[in-house]
Structure formats: structure tokens, C-alpha cells
Coordinates of N, CA and C in Angstrom, one line a residue:
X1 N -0.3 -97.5 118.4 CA -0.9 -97.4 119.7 C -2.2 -98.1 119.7
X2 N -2.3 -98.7 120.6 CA -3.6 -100.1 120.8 C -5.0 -98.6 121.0
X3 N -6.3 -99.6 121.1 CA -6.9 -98.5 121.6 C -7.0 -98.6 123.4
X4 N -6.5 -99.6 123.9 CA -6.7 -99.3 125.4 C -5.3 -98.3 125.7
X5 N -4.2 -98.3 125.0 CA -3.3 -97.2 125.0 C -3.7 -96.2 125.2
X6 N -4.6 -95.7 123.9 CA -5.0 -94.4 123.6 C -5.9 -94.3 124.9
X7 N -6.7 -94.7 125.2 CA -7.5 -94.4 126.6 C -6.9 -94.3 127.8
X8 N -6.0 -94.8 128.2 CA -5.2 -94.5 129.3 C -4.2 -93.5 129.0
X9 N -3.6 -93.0 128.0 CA -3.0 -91.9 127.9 C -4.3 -90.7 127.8
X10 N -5.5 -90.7 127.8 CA -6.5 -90.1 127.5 C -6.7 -89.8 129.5
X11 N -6.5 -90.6 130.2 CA -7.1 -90.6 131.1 C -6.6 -89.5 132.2
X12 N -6.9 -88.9 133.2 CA -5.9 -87.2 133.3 C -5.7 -88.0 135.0
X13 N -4.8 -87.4 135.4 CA -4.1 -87.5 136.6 C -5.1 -87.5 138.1
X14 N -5.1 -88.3 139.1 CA -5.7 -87.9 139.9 C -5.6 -86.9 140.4
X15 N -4.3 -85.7 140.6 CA -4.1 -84.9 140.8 C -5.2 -83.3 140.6
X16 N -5.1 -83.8 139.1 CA -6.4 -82.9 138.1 C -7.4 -83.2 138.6
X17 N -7.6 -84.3 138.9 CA -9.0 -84.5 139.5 C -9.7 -83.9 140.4
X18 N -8.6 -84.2 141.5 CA -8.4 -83.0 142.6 C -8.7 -81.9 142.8
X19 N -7.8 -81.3 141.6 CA -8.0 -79.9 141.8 C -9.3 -79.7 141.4
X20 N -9.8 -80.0 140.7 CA -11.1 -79.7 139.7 C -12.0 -79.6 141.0
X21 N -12.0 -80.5 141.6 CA -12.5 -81.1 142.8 C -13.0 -79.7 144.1
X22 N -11.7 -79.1 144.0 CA -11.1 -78.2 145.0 C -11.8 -77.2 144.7
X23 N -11.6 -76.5 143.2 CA -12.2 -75.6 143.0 C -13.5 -75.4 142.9
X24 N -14.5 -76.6 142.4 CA -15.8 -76.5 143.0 C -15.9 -76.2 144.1
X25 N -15.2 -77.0 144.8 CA -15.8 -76.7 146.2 C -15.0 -75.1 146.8
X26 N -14.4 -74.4 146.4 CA -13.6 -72.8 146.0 C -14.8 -71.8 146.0
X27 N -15.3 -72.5 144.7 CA -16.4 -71.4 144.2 C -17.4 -71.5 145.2
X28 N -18.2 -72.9 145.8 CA -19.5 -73.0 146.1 C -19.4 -72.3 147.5
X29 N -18.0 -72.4 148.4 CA -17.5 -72.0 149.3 C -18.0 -70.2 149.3
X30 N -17.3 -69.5 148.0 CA -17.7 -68.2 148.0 C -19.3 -68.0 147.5
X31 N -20.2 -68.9 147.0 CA -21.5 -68.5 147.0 C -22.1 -68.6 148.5
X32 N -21.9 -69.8 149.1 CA -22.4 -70.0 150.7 C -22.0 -68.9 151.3
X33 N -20.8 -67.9 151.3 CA -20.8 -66.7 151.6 C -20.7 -65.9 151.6
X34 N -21.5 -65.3 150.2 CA -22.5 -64.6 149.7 C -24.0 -64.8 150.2
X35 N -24.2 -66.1 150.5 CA -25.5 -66.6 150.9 C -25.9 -65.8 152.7
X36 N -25.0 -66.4 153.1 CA -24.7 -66.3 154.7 C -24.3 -64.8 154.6
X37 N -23.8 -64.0 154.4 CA -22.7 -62.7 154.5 C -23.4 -61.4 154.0
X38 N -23.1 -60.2 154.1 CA -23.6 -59.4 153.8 C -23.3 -59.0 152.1
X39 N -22.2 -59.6 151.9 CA -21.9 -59.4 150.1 C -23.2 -60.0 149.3
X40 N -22.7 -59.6 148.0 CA -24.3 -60.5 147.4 C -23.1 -61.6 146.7
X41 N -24.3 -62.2 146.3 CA -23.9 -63.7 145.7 C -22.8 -63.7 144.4
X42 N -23.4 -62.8 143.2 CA -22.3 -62.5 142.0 C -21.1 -61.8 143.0
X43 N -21.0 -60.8 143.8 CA -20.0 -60.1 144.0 C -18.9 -61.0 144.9
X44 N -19.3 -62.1 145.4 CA -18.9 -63.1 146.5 C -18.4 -64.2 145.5
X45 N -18.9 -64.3 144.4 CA -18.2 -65.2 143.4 C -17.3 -64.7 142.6
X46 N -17.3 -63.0 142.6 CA -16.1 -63.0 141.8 C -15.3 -62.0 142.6
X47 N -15.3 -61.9 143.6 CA -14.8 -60.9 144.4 C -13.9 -61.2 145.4
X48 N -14.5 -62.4 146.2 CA -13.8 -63.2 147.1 C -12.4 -64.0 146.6
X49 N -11.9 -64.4 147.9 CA -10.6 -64.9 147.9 C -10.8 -66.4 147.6
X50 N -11.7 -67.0 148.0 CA -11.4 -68.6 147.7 C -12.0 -68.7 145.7
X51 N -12.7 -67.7 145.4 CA -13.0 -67.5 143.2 C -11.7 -67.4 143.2
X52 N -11.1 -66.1 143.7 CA -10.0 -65.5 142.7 C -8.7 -67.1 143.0
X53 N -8.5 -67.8 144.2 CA -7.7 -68.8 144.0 C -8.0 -70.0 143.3
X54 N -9.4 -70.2 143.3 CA -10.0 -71.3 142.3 C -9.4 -71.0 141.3
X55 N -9.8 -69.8 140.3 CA -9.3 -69.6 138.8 C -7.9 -69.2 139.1
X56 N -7.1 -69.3 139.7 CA -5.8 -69.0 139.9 C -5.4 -70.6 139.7
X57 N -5.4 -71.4 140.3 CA -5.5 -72.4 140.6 C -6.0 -73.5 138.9
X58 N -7.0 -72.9 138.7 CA -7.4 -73.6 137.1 C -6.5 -73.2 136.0
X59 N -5.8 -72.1 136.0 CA -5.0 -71.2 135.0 C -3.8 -72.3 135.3
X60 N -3.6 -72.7 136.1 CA -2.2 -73.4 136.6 C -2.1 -75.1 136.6
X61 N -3.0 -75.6 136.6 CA -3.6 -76.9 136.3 C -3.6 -77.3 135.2
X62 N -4.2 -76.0 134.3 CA -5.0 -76.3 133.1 C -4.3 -77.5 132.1
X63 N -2.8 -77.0 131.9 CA -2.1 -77.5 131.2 C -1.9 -79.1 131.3
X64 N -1.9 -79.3 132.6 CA -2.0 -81.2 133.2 C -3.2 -81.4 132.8
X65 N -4.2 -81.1 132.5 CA -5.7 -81.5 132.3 C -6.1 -81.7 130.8
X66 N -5.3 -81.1 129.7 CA -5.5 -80.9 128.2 C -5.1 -82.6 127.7
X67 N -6.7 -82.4 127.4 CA -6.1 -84.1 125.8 C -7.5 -84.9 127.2
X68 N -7.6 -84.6 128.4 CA -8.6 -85.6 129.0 C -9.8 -84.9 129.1
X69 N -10.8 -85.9 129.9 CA -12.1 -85.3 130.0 C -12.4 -84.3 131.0
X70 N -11.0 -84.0 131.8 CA -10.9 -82.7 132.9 C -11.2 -81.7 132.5
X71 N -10.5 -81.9 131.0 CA -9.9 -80.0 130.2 C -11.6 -79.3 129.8
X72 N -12.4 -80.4 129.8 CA -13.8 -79.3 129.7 C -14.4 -78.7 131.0
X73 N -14.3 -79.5 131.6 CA -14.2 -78.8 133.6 C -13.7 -77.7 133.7
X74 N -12.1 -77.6 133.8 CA -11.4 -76.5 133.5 C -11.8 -75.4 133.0
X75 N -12.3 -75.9 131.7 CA -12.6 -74.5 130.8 C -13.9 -73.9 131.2
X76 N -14.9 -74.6 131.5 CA -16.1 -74.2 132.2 C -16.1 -73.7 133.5
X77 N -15.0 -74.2 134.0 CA -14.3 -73.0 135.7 C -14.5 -72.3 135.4
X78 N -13.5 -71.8 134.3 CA -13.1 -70.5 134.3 C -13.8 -69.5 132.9
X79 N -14.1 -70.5 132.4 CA -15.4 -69.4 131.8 C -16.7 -68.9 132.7
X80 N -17.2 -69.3 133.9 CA -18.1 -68.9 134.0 C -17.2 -67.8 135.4
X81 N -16.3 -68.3 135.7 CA -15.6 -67.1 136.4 C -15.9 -65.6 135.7
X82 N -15.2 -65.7 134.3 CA -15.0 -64.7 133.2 C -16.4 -64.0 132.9
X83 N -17.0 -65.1 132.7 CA -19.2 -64.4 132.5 C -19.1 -64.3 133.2
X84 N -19.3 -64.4 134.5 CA -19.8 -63.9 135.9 C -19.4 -62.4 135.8
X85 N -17.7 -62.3 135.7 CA -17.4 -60.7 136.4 C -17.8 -59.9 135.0
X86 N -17.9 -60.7 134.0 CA -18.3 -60.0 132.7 C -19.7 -59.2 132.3
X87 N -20.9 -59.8 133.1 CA -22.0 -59.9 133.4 C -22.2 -58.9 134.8
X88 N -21.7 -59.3 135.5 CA -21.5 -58.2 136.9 C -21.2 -56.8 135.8
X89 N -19.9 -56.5 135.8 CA -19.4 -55.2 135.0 C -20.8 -54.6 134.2
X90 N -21.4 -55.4 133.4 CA -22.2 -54.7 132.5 C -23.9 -54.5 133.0
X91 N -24.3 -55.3 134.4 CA -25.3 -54.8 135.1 C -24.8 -53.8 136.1
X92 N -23.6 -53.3 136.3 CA -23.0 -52.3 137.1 C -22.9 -51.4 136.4
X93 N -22.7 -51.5 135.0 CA -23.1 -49.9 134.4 C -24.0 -49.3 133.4
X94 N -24.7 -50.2 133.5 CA -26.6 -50.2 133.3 C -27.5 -49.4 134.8
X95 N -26.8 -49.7 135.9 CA -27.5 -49.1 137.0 C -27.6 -47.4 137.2

């Protein structure tokens, strides 16, 4: 395999792109309302319906996205999904 092979099989789907795309805009969607709304901002990011389908959404993606430069997006979705309610939980029972 040439190396312009290997780069284009390297290269991830516009599809992936998309979604990656989607989900930012998922998440920022639930902070604007946290921002605007009477929820707070962590509980709106991990509480709301358009987080919980972003990471629904990334869990289901992920697999089209592995081997390109999508699959570190992905994982950063959904890790900071994971810190976030991980970090909520443990200032919730500190209070």
C-alpha cells in the first residue's frame, strides 16, 4: 500500500464528520439551555435530551470513526460527557 493509499483509507467518512458536527452542536445546544433556562449549566449538559442523544449518537458512530482523525473527537465527546456527570455526582455528595 502506497502512502497516498494509506491516507485515504486513513481519511473517515463525511458522514462521521457530520455526526461529530451534530453533536457539538447537541451539547452546546444543552449548555445555551442551561444558560437561558432555569436548570444549571452541568445539570443541562448532562441531564438534557439533546447530551444524552449526542453520546447516544457517539457510542453508535464511534465504530465508523476508528483508524481516522474523527476517533479523537469521539472519544473527547464522550469523555467529557462521562467527567462531567462524574464530577456533578461527586460535588453532589460533598454538598
Amino acid at each position: 500500500m502506497t502512502a497516498v493509499e494509506q491516507h485515504d483509507a486513513a481519511a473517515p467518512l463525511p458522514s462521521v464528520v457530520t455526526v461529530a458536527h451534530i453533536v457539538y452542536a447537541l451539547h452546546a445546544l444543552a449548555i445555551v439551555v442551561g444558560i437561558a433556562g432555569t436548570a444549571t449549566i452541568v445539570g443541562s449538559f448532562i441531564g438534557s435530551v439533546p447530551s444524552i442523544v449526542a453520546v447516544i449518537l457517539n457510542y453508535v458512530k464511534r465504530g465508523d470513526a476508528r483508524g481516522t482523525w474523527v476517533e479523537s473527537h469521539y472519544r473527547w465527546q464522550i469523555r467529557t460527557f462521562w467527567y462531567a456527570l462524574l464530577w456533578f455526582l461527586v460535588g453532589w455528595a460533598l454538598i
